[in-house]
Short mmCIF file of C-alpha atoms in Angstrom, two decimals:
data_model
loop_
_atom_site.label_atom_id
_atom_site.label_comp_id
_atom_site.label_asym_id
_atom_site.label_seq_id
_atom_site.Cartn_x
_atom_site.Cartn_y
_atom_site.Cartn_z
CA MET A 20 0.01 -0.06 -0.05
CA THR A 21 1.31 3.43 -0.96
CA THR A 22 1.92 6.06 1.80
CA GLN A 23 0.90 9.01 -0.29
CA GLY A 24 -1.54 11.33 1.59
CA THR A 25 -4.89 12.68 0.60
CA GLU A 26 -5.22 15.33 -2.07
CA GLN A 27 -4.40 18.79 -0.81
CA GLY A 28 -7.25 20.49 0.85
CA THR A 29 -9.44 17.30 1.22
CA GLU A 30 -10.42 15.22 4.26
CA TYR A 31 -10.96 12.00 2.33
CA ASP A 32 -9.52 10.50 -0.87
CA VAL A 33 -12.89 8.98 -1.75
CA VAL A 34 -16.36 9.23 -0.24
CA VAL A 35 -18.55 6.17 -1.06
CA ALA A 36 -22.24 6.62 -0.67
CA GLY A 37 -23.94 3.25 0.34
CA ALA A 38 -22.69 0.45 2.67
CA GLY A 39 -24.32 -2.43 0.82
CA PRO A 40 -21.94 -5.13 -0.59
CA VAL A 41 -20.95 -3.08 -3.54
CA GLY A 42 -20.02 0.08 -1.52
CA LEU A 43 -18.09 -2.07 1.01
CA PHE A 44 -16.30 -4.04 -1.59
CA LEU A 45 -15.38 -0.92 -3.51
CA ALA A 46 -14.08 0.70 -0.29
CA ALA A 47 -11.91 -2.27 0.46
CA GLU A 48 -10.50 -2.36 -3.13
CA LEU A 49 -9.64 1.35 -2.77
CA ARG A 50 -7.75 0.67 0.49
CA LEU A 51 -5.93 -2.23 -1.09
CA GLY A 52 -5.04 -0.14 -3.98
CA GLY A 53 -3.48 2.66 -1.80
CA ALA A 54 -6.18 5.17 -1.03
CA LEU A 55 -5.48 6.21 2.52
CA ARG A 56 -8.78 7.82 3.62
CA VAL A 57 -11.91 6.20 2.41
CA LEU A 58 -15.32 7.07 3.94
CA VAL A 59 -18.43 4.99 3.46
CA VAL A 60 -21.62 6.57 4.48
CA GLU A 61 -25.02 4.79 4.87
CA ARG A 62 -28.37 6.10 6.06
CA LEU A 63 -29.41 2.76 7.47
CA THR A 64 -28.04 2.03 10.94
CA GLU A 65 -27.87 -1.77 10.52
CA VAL A 66 -27.36 -4.33 7.85
CA ASP A 67 -30.56 -4.60 5.75
CA GLU A 68 -32.04 -7.98 6.51
CA THR A 69 -34.60 -7.76 3.72
CA ILE A 70 -34.43 -10.84 1.61
CA LYS A 71 -32.60 -10.08 -1.65
CA ALA A 72 -30.07 -11.84 -3.77
CA GLY A 73 -29.21 -15.31 -2.50
CA TRP A 74 -26.66 -16.50 -5.11
CA ILE A 75 -23.22 -15.15 -6.26
CA ASN A 76 -21.89 -16.24 -9.69
CA HIS A 77 -18.63 -17.55 -10.88
CA PRO A 78 -16.85 -14.10 -11.27
CA SER A 79 -17.97 -13.03 -7.78
CA VAL A 80 -16.83 -16.21 -6.10
CA VAL A 81 -13.52 -16.00 -7.89
CA ALA A 82 -13.10 -12.37 -6.75
CA LEU A 83 -13.88 -13.29 -3.21
CA ASN A 84 -11.40 -16.23 -3.25
CA ARG A 85 -8.73 -14.06 -4.81
CA ARG A 86 -8.99 -11.76 -1.82
CA GLY A 87 -8.95 -14.70 0.57
CA LEU A 88 -12.51 -14.19 1.79
CA LEU A 89 -14.03 -17.59 1.04
CA PRO A 90 -12.88 -19.36 4.22
CA GLU A 91 -14.59 -16.69 6.39
CA LEU A 92 -17.82 -17.57 4.50
CA ALA A 93 -17.50 -21.24 4.82
CA ALA A 94 -19.73 -21.61 7.86
CA VAL A 95 -22.36 -19.44 6.37
CA ARG A 96 -22.41 -21.54 3.30
CA GLU A 97 -22.71 -24.72 5.14
CA ALA A 98 -25.60 -23.48 7.31
CA VAL A 99 -27.36 -22.39 3.98
CA GLN A 100 -26.83 -25.95 2.61
CA GLU A 101 -28.25 -27.47 5.75
CA ARG A 102 -31.36 -25.36 5.23
CA LEU A 103 -31.64 -26.43 1.70
CA ARG A 104 -31.31 -30.09 2.53
CA ALA A 105 -33.94 -29.82 5.29
CA PHE A 106 -36.49 -28.22 3.05
CA GLN A 107 -35.78 -30.37 -0.06
CA GLY A 108 -35.38 -33.67 1.86
CA VAL A 109 -32.24 -34.49 -0.10
CA SER A 110 -30.86 -37.85 0.84
CA ASP A 111 -28.51 -40.42 -0.63
CA GLY A 112 -30.79 -43.35 0.34
CA ASP A 113 -29.18 -44.53 3.50
CA GLY A 114 -30.51 -41.72 5.68
CA THR A 115 -27.54 -39.36 5.28
CA THR A 116 -27.94 -36.11 3.48
CA GLU A 117 -26.04 -35.03 0.51
CA ARG A 118 -25.21 -31.53 -0.71
CA PRO A 119 -27.96 -30.29 -3.20
CA ARG A 120 -26.59 -29.26 -6.40
CA PHE A 121 -27.67 -26.02 -8.15
CA ALA A 122 -26.95 -24.75 -11.62
CA GLY A 123 -29.28 -21.86 -11.74
CA HIS A 124 -32.47 -21.01 -13.65
CA PHE A 125 -33.64 -19.11 -16.59
CA ALA A 126 -37.06 -17.41 -16.20
CA GLY A 127 -37.83 -20.07 -13.57
CA ILE A 128 -36.80 -22.87 -15.92
CA MET A 129 -34.54 -24.89 -13.59
CA LEU A 130 -31.28 -26.10 -15.02
CA ASP A 131 -30.35 -29.61 -14.38
CA PRO A 132 -26.73 -29.83 -13.12
CA GLU A 133 -26.52 -33.46 -14.43
CA LEU A 134 -26.85 -32.08 -18.10
CA PHE A 135 -24.22 -29.47 -17.60
CA ASP A 136 -20.95 -30.05 -19.45
CA ASP A 137 -18.04 -28.20 -17.99
CA SER A 138 -15.37 -29.54 -20.41
CA GLY A 139 -15.48 -26.41 -22.59
CA PRO A 140 -12.73 -23.92 -22.92
CA GLU A 141 -14.58 -21.43 -20.67
CA TRP A 142 -13.87 -23.77 -17.72
CA ALA A 143 -10.31 -24.59 -18.54
CA ASP A 144 -8.15 -23.81 -15.44
CA ALA A 145 -11.15 -22.16 -13.82
CA ASP A 146 -10.92 -21.56 -10.06
CA PRO A 147 -11.94 -24.95 -8.49
CA ALA A 148 -13.57 -23.21 -5.51
CA ALA A 149 -16.17 -21.38 -7.69
CA GLY A 150 -18.04 -23.58 -10.14
CA PRO A 151 -21.11 -21.89 -11.66
CA GLY A 152 -21.66 -20.04 -8.33
CA LEU A 153 -22.64 -20.35 -4.64
CA VAL A 154 -25.86 -19.96 -2.68
CA LEU A 155 -25.16 -17.15 -0.24
CA PRO A 156 -27.61 -14.71 1.37
CA GLN A 157 -26.82 -11.14 0.55
CA ALA A 158 -26.96 -9.94 4.16
CA GLU A 159 -24.30 -12.39 5.23
CA LEU A 160 -21.99 -11.31 2.29
CA GLU A 161 -22.59 -7.69 3.42
CA ARG A 162 -21.50 -8.50 6.91
CA ALA A 163 -18.39 -10.31 5.82
CA LEU A 164 -17.41 -7.46 3.46
CA GLY A 165 -18.05 -4.95 6.37
CA ARG A 166 -15.53 -6.83 8.51
CA TRP A 167 -13.05 -6.99 5.75
CA ALA A 168 -13.32 -3.29 5.07
CA GLU A 169 -12.95 -2.55 8.78
CA ARG A 170 -9.80 -4.66 8.91
CA LEU A 171 -8.37 -2.65 5.97
CA GLY A 172 -9.01 0.62 7.77
CA VAL A 173 -12.17 1.88 5.86
CA GLU A 174 -14.19 4.48 7.89
CA VAL A 175 -17.92 3.45 7.80
CA ARG A 176 -20.51 5.80 9.24
CA ARG A 177 -24.10 4.40 9.60
CA GLY A 178 -27.11 6.53 10.23
CA VAL A 179 -25.69 9.30 7.98
CA GLU A 180 -27.40 10.34 4.81
CA LEU A 181 -25.86 12.15 1.77
CA THR A 182 -28.11 15.06 1.02
CA GLY A 183 -26.11 16.96 -1.53
CA PHE A 184 -22.77 17.65 -3.11
CA THR A 185 -21.01 20.13 -5.36
CA GLN A 186 -17.86 19.29 -7.38
CA ASP A 187 -15.17 21.32 -9.03
CA ALA A 188 -11.94 20.47 -10.74
CA ASP A 189 -10.08 19.63 -7.56
CA GLY A 190 -12.67 17.61 -5.62
CA VAL A 191 -16.22 17.19 -4.22
CA ALA A 192 -17.82 18.89 -1.32
CA VAL A 193 -20.19 16.28 0.13
CA GLN A 194 -23.19 17.26 2.39
CA LEU A 195 -23.70 14.64 5.05
CA ASP A 196 -26.75 15.61 7.11
CA GLU A 197 -25.58 18.76 8.93
CA ARG A 198 -21.90 18.31 7.98
CA THR A 199 -19.90 18.88 4.90
CA VAL A 200 -16.71 16.93 4.12
CA ARG A 201 -14.32 17.54 1.27
CA ALA A 202 -13.12 14.59 -0.84
CA GLY A 203 -11.19 14.04 -3.98
CA TRP A 204 -13.75 11.71 -5.40
CA LEU A 205 -17.35 10.61 -4.80
CA VAL A 206 -18.89 7.25 -5.84
CA GLY A 207 -22.58 6.50 -5.66
CA CYS A 208 -23.33 2.96 -4.55
CA ASP A 209 -26.59 4.06 -3.16
CA GLY A 210 -29.02 1.83 -5.00
CA GLY A 211 -31.63 2.04 -7.72
CA ARG A 212 -33.04 5.39 -6.32
CA SER A 213 -29.53 6.82 -6.18
CA THR A 214 -29.29 10.29 -4.77
CA VAL A 215 -25.84 10.68 -6.26
CA ARG A 216 -27.05 9.74 -9.76
CA ARG A 217 -29.99 12.08 -9.61
CA LEU A 218 -27.91 15.14 -8.26
CA ALA A 219 -25.00 14.54 -10.66
CA GLY A 220 -27.42 14.56 -13.65
CA PHE A 221 -26.56 11.19 -15.18
CA ALA A 222 -28.84 10.20 -17.98
CA PHE A 223 -30.71 6.95 -17.06
CA PRO A 224 -32.67 5.63 -20.04
CA GLY A 225 -34.40 2.25 -20.32
CA THR A 226 -37.74 0.38 -20.33
CA ALA A 227 -40.67 0.83 -18.07
CA PRO A 228 -41.87 -1.78 -15.65
CA GLU A 229 -44.88 -3.99 -16.26
CA ILE A 230 -44.82 -6.38 -13.29
CA THR A 231 -45.48 -6.28 -9.60
CA GLY A 232 -43.27 -8.81 -7.64
CA TYR A 233 -43.02 -9.82 -4.05
CA GLN A 234 -40.18 -11.59 -2.23
CA ALA A 235 -40.65 -12.56 1.32
CA LEU A 236 -39.68 -14.69 4.26
CA ALA A 237 -43.02 -15.28 5.96
CA GLU A 238 -44.99 -17.38 8.50
CA LEU A 239 -47.19 -19.67 6.38
CA SER A 240 -49.96 -22.07 6.96
CA GLY A 241 -51.98 -24.15 4.53
CA VAL A 242 -48.98 -24.64 2.28
CA GLU A 243 -49.60 -28.34 1.59
CA ARG A 244 -50.81 -27.64 -1.90
CA LEU A 245 -48.12 -25.07 -2.67
CA LYS A 246 -45.56 -26.69 -5.12
CA ALA A 247 -41.91 -26.30 -4.22
CA GLY A 248 -39.65 -24.42 -6.60
CA TRP A 249 -40.64 -22.16 -9.56
CA ASN A 250 -44.20 -22.51 -10.88
CA THR A 251 -45.96 -20.83 -13.75
CA THR A 252 -49.84 -20.49 -13.67
CA ASP A 253 -52.55 -18.69 -15.78
CA VAL A 254 -51.96 -15.57 -13.60
CA GLY A 255 -48.17 -15.33 -13.28
CA THR A 256 -45.31 -17.06 -11.55
CA TYR A 257 -44.75 -18.12 -7.81
CA VAL A 258 -41.84 -19.64 -5.95
CA HIS A 259 -42.02 -21.67 -2.72
CA GLY A 260 -38.56 -22.35 -1.06
CA PRO A 261 -35.82 -23.24 -1.28
CA PHE A 262 -36.06 -22.37 2.49
CA PRO A 263 -39.11 -22.76 4.83
CA GLY A 264 -41.22 -19.64 4.52
CA ARG A 265 -39.56 -18.14 1.44
CA VAL A 266 -42.02 -17.18 -1.23
CA LEU A 267 -41.91 -15.01 -4.44
CA THR A 268 -44.80 -13.94 -6.62
CA VAL A 269 -44.92 -12.28 -9.98
CA GLU A 270 -48.04 -10.77 -11.48
CA PHE A 271 -48.28 -8.98 -14.87
CA ASP A 272 -51.19 -6.58 -14.24
CA SER A 273 -49.10 -3.45 -13.64
CA PRO A 274 -46.27 -2.08 -11.50
CA PRO A 275 -47.09 -1.23 -7.90
CA ALA A 276 -48.62 2.10 -7.00
CA ASP A 277 -45.99 2.49 -4.20
CA ARG A 278 -43.15 0.08 -4.43
CA TYR A 279 -41.48 1.11 -1.22
CA ALA A 280 -44.49 0.97 1.18
CA PRO A 281 -44.32 -1.68 3.83
CA VAL A 282 -45.40 -5.10 2.53
CA THR A 283 -48.42 -6.28 4.74
CA ALA A 284 -49.28 -9.92 5.36
CA GLU A 285 -52.71 -9.38 3.83
CA GLU A 286 -51.18 -7.97 0.59
CA LEU A 287 -48.61 -10.75 0.31
CA GLU A 288 -51.32 -13.47 1.01
CA ALA A 289 -53.62 -12.01 -1.60
CA SER A 290 -50.87 -12.12 -4.23
CA LEU A 291 -49.82 -15.67 -3.33
CA ARG A 292 -53.42 -16.93 -3.52
CA ARG A 293 -54.13 -15.27 -6.87
CA VAL A 294 -50.90 -16.54 -8.46
CA SER A 295 -50.89 -20.08 -6.99
CA GLY A 296 -54.65 -20.74 -7.06
CA VAL A 297 -54.37 -22.17 -3.53
CA PRO A 298 -57.14 -20.34 -1.50
CA GLU A 299 -56.26 -21.96 1.83
CA VAL A 300 -52.75 -20.69 2.01
CA ARG A 301 -52.33 -18.10 4.83
CA VAL A 302 -49.61 -15.52 5.60
CA THR A 303 -49.82 -15.16 9.38
CA GLY A 304 -46.62 -13.04 9.70
CA VAL A 305 -43.94 -11.31 7.70
CA ARG A 306 -40.23 -11.51 8.61
CA THR A 307 -38.78 -9.61 5.67
CA ALA A 308 -40.54 -8.62 2.41
CA THR A 309 -39.88 -6.41 -0.62
CA ARG A 310 -41.62 -5.42 -3.83
CA PHE A 311 -39.80 -5.42 -7.09
CA THR A 312 -40.54 -4.62 -10.70
CA ASP A 313 -38.80 -5.21 -14.13
CA ASN A 314 -37.81 -1.50 -14.49
CA ALA A 315 -34.65 -1.78 -16.57
CA ARG A 316 -32.40 1.23 -16.91
CA GLN A 317 -28.69 1.96 -17.27
CA ALA A 318 -26.72 5.21 -16.97
CA THR A 319 -25.26 6.12 -20.27
CA GLU A 320 -21.88 6.80 -18.61
CA TYR A 321 -20.55 5.75 -15.20
CA ARG A 322 -18.48 8.92 -14.59
CA ARG A 323 -19.19 12.63 -14.66
CA GLY A 324 -16.18 14.58 -13.56
CA ARG A 325 -15.21 13.49 -10.00
CA VAL A 326 -18.44 11.60 -9.47
CA LEU A 327 -18.82 7.91 -10.41
CA LEU A 328 -21.59 5.28 -10.12
CA ALA A 329 -21.39 1.60 -9.32
CA GLY A 330 -23.98 -1.17 -8.66
CA ASP A 331 -27.73 -0.39 -8.75
CA ALA A 332 -26.93 3.24 -8.91
CA ALA A 333 -25.58 2.60 -12.43
CA HIS A 334 -28.19 0.02 -13.55
CA VAL A 335 -31.48 -1.48 -12.47
CA HIS A 336 -33.38 -4.40 -13.71
CA SER A 337 -35.61 -7.33 -12.44
CA PRO A 338 -33.83 -9.52 -9.83
CA PHE A 339 -34.17 -12.87 -11.50
CA GLY A 340 -30.99 -14.93 -11.12
CA GLY A 341 -29.29 -12.57 -8.68
CA GLN A 342 -27.55 -10.73 -11.51
CA GLY A 343 -27.77 -7.33 -9.85
CA LEU A 344 -25.49 -8.19 -6.88
CA ASN A 345 -22.97 -9.83 -9.11
CA LEU A 346 -22.96 -7.00 -11.67
CA GLY A 347 -22.37 -4.55 -8.86
CA LEU A 348 -19.48 -6.58 -7.30
CA GLY A 349 -17.90 -6.67 -10.82
CA ASP A 350 -18.19 -2.88 -11.00
CA ALA A 351 -16.46 -2.46 -7.64
CA LEU A 352 -13.67 -4.77 -8.55
CA ASN A 353 -13.06 -2.95 -11.79
CA LEU A 354 -13.29 0.53 -10.45
CA GLY A 355 -11.56 0.16 -7.10
CA TRP A 356 -7.88 -0.36 -8.16
CA LYS A 357 -8.20 2.19 -11.01
CA LEU A 358 -9.53 4.94 -8.77
CA ALA A 359 -6.88 4.17 -6.17
CA ALA A 360 -4.19 4.44 -8.84
CA VAL A 361 -5.46 7.81 -9.88
CA VAL A 362 -5.70 8.97 -6.19
CA GLY A 363 -2.22 7.85 -5.61
CA GLY A 364 -0.84 9.70 -8.75
CA ARG A 365 0.22 6.56 -10.38
CA ALA A 366 -2.21 6.81 -13.24
CA PRO A 367 -3.86 9.77 -15.22
CA GLU A 368 -7.55 10.44 -14.81
CA SER A 369 -8.08 8.96 -18.33
CA LEU A 370 -7.73 5.51 -16.71
CA LEU A 371 -11.13 5.89 -15.38
CA ASP A 372 -12.58 6.07 -18.88
CA THR A 373 -11.81 2.38 -19.11
CA TYR A 374 -14.28 1.77 -16.30
CA THR A 375 -17.37 2.69 -18.26
CA ALA A 376 -15.85 1.22 -21.52
CA GLU A 377 -15.36 -2.16 -19.81
CA ARG A 378 -18.33 -2.43 -17.50
CA HIS A 379 -21.08 -0.82 -19.54
CA PRO A 380 -21.36 -3.63 -22.15
CA ILE A 381 -21.72 -6.25 -19.45
CA GLY A 382 -24.36 -4.15 -17.76
CA ALA A 383 -26.26 -3.79 -20.94
CA TRP A 384 -26.08 -7.62 -21.41
CA VAL A 385 -27.60 -8.23 -17.95
CA LEU A 386 -30.46 -5.83 -18.72
CA ASP A 387 -31.33 -7.73 -21.88
CA TRP A 388 -30.89 -11.05 -20.17
CA THR A 389 -33.52 -10.08 -17.52
CA ARG A 390 -35.79 -8.57 -20.16
CA ALA A 391 -35.73 -12.05 -21.97
CA GLN A 392 -36.79 -13.79 -18.94
CA ILE A 393 -39.67 -11.36 -18.32
CA ALA A 394 -40.84 -12.02 -21.91
CA LEU A 395 -40.86 -15.82 -21.12
CA MET A 396 -42.63 -15.45 -17.89
CA ARG A 397 -45.62 -13.51 -19.28
CA PRO A 398 -48.95 -15.53 -18.95
CA ASP A 399 -50.26 -14.74 -22.54
CA ARG A 400 -50.43 -17.63 -25.06
CA HIS A 401 -47.61 -16.46 -27.27
CA ALA A 402 -45.15 -16.23 -24.39
CA ARG A 403 -46.26 -19.68 -23.03
CA ALA A 404 -45.71 -21.27 -26.46
CA LEU A 405 -42.20 -19.71 -26.56
CA ARG A 406 -41.55 -20.98 -23.07
CA ARG A 407 -42.23 -24.43 -24.09
CA VAL A 408 -39.70 -24.16 -26.87
CA VAL A 409 -37.04 -22.87 -24.42
CA GLU A 410 -37.89 -25.55 -21.84
CA ASP A 411 -37.26 -28.23 -24.65
CA LEU A 412 -33.89 -26.49 -25.41
CA ALA A 413 -33.01 -26.23 -21.68
CA GLY A 414 -33.76 -29.86 -21.31
CA SER A 415 -30.81 -30.83 -23.58
CA GLY A 416 -27.16 -30.96 -22.68
CA THR A 417 -26.27 -28.23 -25.15
CA GLY A 418 -29.02 -25.95 -23.99
CA THR A 419 -28.34 -26.42 -20.29
CA THR A 420 -24.59 -25.73 -20.95
CA TYR A 421 -25.20 -22.64 -22.86
CA LEU A 422 -27.55 -21.26 -20.23
CA VAL A 423 -25.35 -22.17 -17.26
CA ASN A 424 -22.36 -20.65 -18.93
CA ARG A 425 -24.33 -17.41 -19.37
CA VAL A 426 -25.95 -17.46 -15.98
CA SER A 427 -22.66 -18.17 -14.27
CA GLY A 428 -20.87 -15.22 -15.91
CA VAL A 429 -17.83 -17.40 -16.90
CA TRP A 430 -18.03 -15.81 -20.41
CA GLN A 431 -17.25 -12.19 -19.08
CA ARG A 432 -14.10 -10.67 -20.48
CA TYR A 433 -12.87 -7.18 -21.52
CA ASP A 434 -11.76 -5.81 -24.95
CA LEU A 435 -8.12 -5.20 -24.21
CA PRO A 436 -5.22 -4.62 -26.57
CA GLY A 437 -3.30 -7.72 -27.64
CA GLY A 438 -3.81 -10.86 -29.65
CA HIS A 439 -3.28 -13.67 -27.14
CA PRO A 440 -6.46 -15.70 -26.30
CA LEU A 441 -6.05 -14.93 -22.60
CA THR A 442 -5.72 -11.18 -22.97
CA GLY A 443 -8.90 -9.54 -21.52
CA ALA A 444 -10.11 -12.83 -19.78
CA SER A 445 -10.14 -13.62 -16.13
CA ALA A 446 -6.81 -15.11 -15.29
CA PRO A 447 -6.96 -18.92 -15.24
CA ASP A 448 -6.28 -20.31 -11.65
CA LEU A 449 -3.14 -22.13 -12.83
CA PRO A 450 -1.58 -24.66 -10.47
CA LEU A 451 2.03 -23.65 -9.93
CA SER A 452 5.03 -25.80 -9.29
CA ASP A 453 5.46 -24.45 -5.74
CA GLY A 454 2.10 -25.90 -4.77
CA THR A 455 0.17 -22.69 -4.89
CA ARG A 456 -2.36 -21.54 -7.40
CA LEU A 457 -2.29 -18.29 -9.29
CA GLY A 458 -5.32 -16.76 -7.40
CA GLU A 459 -3.55 -16.98 -4.12
CA HIS A 460 -0.99 -14.40 -5.25
CA LEU A 461 -3.71 -11.73 -5.77
CA HIS A 462 -4.72 -11.41 -2.11
CA THR A 463 -2.98 -8.11 -1.85
CA GLY A 464 -4.73 -6.51 -4.72
CA ARG A 465 -1.44 -5.73 -6.55
CA PRO A 466 -0.86 -6.46 -10.25
CA LEU A 467 1.01 -9.70 -10.81
CA LEU A 468 3.74 -10.34 -13.38
CA LEU A 469 3.95 -14.08 -13.71
CA GLY A 470 6.96 -15.58 -15.47
CA LEU A 471 6.50 -19.30 -16.30
CA THR A 472 9.82 -20.26 -17.90
CA GLY A 473 11.53 -20.84 -14.59
CA SER A 474 14.07 -18.09 -15.31
CA PRO A 475 14.13 -15.15 -13.02
CA ALA A 476 12.90 -11.86 -14.56
CA PRO A 477 15.76 -9.47 -14.76
CA ASP A 478 16.03 -6.38 -12.46
CA THR A 479 15.67 -3.99 -15.40
CA LEU A 480 12.22 -5.31 -15.87
CA THR A 481 10.91 -5.21 -12.35
CA ALA A 482 12.81 -2.32 -10.77
CA PRO A 483 10.69 0.54 -12.20
CA TYR A 484 7.54 -1.14 -10.67
CA ALA A 485 9.04 -2.49 -7.46
CA ASP A 486 6.65 -0.54 -5.27
CA ARG A 487 3.52 -1.57 -6.98
CA LEU A 488 4.10 -4.97 -8.80
CA THR A 489 4.23 -8.46 -7.57
CA VAL A 490 6.76 -10.53 -9.64
CA LEU A 491 6.69 -14.31 -9.46
CA THR A 492 8.93 -16.74 -11.43
CA THR A 493 7.90 -20.38 -11.47
CA THR A 494 6.49 -23.01 -13.84
CA CYS A 495 3.08 -24.47 -14.43
CA PRO A 496 2.73 -28.19 -15.15
CA THR A 497 -0.58 -27.97 -16.86
CA ARG A 498 0.26 -25.03 -19.30
CA PRO A 499 3.85 -25.78 -20.44
CA THR A 500 3.55 -23.51 -23.54
CA LEU A 501 2.57 -20.42 -21.50
CA LYS A 502 5.49 -18.17 -21.02
CA ALA A 503 4.17 -15.18 -19.01
CA LEU A 504 1.12 -13.25 -17.84
CA LEU A 505 0.54 -9.72 -16.65
CA VAL A 506 -2.49 -9.91 -14.38
CA ARG A 507 -4.24 -6.66 -13.29
CA PRO A 508 -5.33 -6.18 -9.77
CA ASP A 509 -8.95 -7.13 -10.68
CA GLY A 510 -7.58 -10.55 -11.86
CA PHE A 511 -7.94 -9.85 -15.59
CA VAL A 512 -5.07 -10.66 -18.00
CA ALA A 513 -3.61 -7.43 -19.43
CA TRP A 514 -0.94 -9.17 -21.55
CA ALA A 515 0.20 -12.88 -22.18
CA ALA A 516 2.87 -14.65 -24.07
CA ASP A 517 3.52 -18.22 -25.25
CA THR A 518 6.81 -20.01 -25.70
CA ASP A 519 6.16 -21.25 -29.18
CA ARG A 520 6.08 -17.92 -30.85
CA GLU A 521 7.62 -14.46 -30.72
CA GLU A 522 5.39 -12.05 -29.01
CA ASP A 523 4.99 -8.35 -29.39
CA GLU A 524 7.58 -7.16 -26.95
CA ASP A 525 6.17 -3.67 -27.15
CA GLY A 526 2.80 -5.05 -26.00
CA LEU A 527 4.14 -5.87 -22.60
CA ALA A 528 5.84 -2.42 -22.27
CA ALA A 529 2.51 -0.81 -23.20
CA ALA A 530 0.55 -2.93 -20.86
CA LEU A 531 2.87 -2.16 -17.91
CA GLU A 532 2.69 1.45 -18.66
CA ARG A 533 -1.04 1.51 -18.97
CA TRP A 534 -2.15 -0.79 -16.12
CA VAL A 535 0.66 -0.57 -13.67
CA GLY A 536 1.94 3.07 -14.16
CA GLY A 537 5.44 4.61 -14.27
CA SER A 538 8.23 3.87 -16.63
CA GLY A 539 9.10 0.35 -17.73
CA ALA A 540 12.45 0.62 -19.41
CA GLY A 541 13.14 -3.12 -19.10
CA ALA A 542 9.71 -4.30 -20.26
CA ARG A 543 11.05 -6.14 -23.32
CA ALA A 544 13.30 -8.38 -21.28
CA LEU A 545 10.74 -11.01 -20.19
CA THR A 546 9.95 -11.98 -23.67
CA ARG A 547 13.56 -12.76 -24.38
CA GLY A 548 13.97 -15.09 -21.42
#
């Protein structure tokens, strides 16, 4: 971590609005990248227990594992699995329970993990801890990220609301209730109704909502006729499980008049009865509940001056498949190290232009992916006919594999300069000859120059970057033709070389200059070794 102080005349390098998973992950990444004073403000006084996303996809699991956070979440994951086993009654036949497998769903069409083929190139050298994803409640992830951010020295203030700000060429004056603080940068991670987005004047085009959805943990009775899992009816869609008391309904009559009013037991019961056609089901209490719609919008840019957006502040859509949480975590991972490099003077502000360029296309894809699911869930005859076709396709090995690959996010990559197949992709979790794996060397959040020829990199290569670059020389038994990788702090490959061909030596020099910063006079040396 660098020791450079905050910008002159500022109290904080960065103020982050919103202490959900995205805001906390971003704040931690900023600290790893060298930003000394990071403040997170949150209007809520406690972690929001409202039931939200319950699944994190492959890139999110990989990101958490590369920061060493998965062991901390192991007990939570096992507790979730126990609840799944209890509800589903999963057993191996001799009275002992087995871990239920989950491959995701598309518009409520469950994907059979037995049909999924992970032998494709997308999964070559993939992180073995990740798979397609993990079932993990959002509130538990938020708590874990909060503890991590605290360990890294992030200042988090709860019960504080951002009410306004003004920016100039040198920073942002942020109004926090009755106090104003001065920061170099402001990032809005404050959700779909983002105050930061609205006050900064970001354009937020998209498509209007047509559904009313409820998701809740409730006290239920008369559930004997409720089918477990996802179910389509003549009215809409309902879900029962995968935990006791968890229900979800979707109706296509219109969006709610007031999405944010408290959800009552009577309102939830009426929706569940209408959609399921089970008149005897009763909702006797509501533990947590939320409404949702399919409002799908995306900011046209993620930066305006010294104000940036991440997570739901930058894009909103229906929650099917838990894509929103994962999309936001990817935003935070991409932005954190870049903004920290700018704050630390190691990179020009133009580096931040790559944030929108790299993340906006993935956000646009997610919005269309959720729109497609809404189209398949409509109760009209045309949509139901199309749904039967998609169900047939999803019932095949090829169809399941395609959908799992897309839902899992394993396909995600960035359009970076360079012709090597790995350039722009998430780095493969290579097993190294010293018994470690590549991902273990990314815990510190520093870029990694990995030489795989067994010959030490010359000092002329590493010296200009000694304060910001991890250099490792080893071999990889499973990829003998791979000579070297330059891995960015977010785990994506910025440059790669093979042993069986002469690589563009200037490409490494340019990648080091662009992504690591500073002067790399010895950048050509690695390709000669």
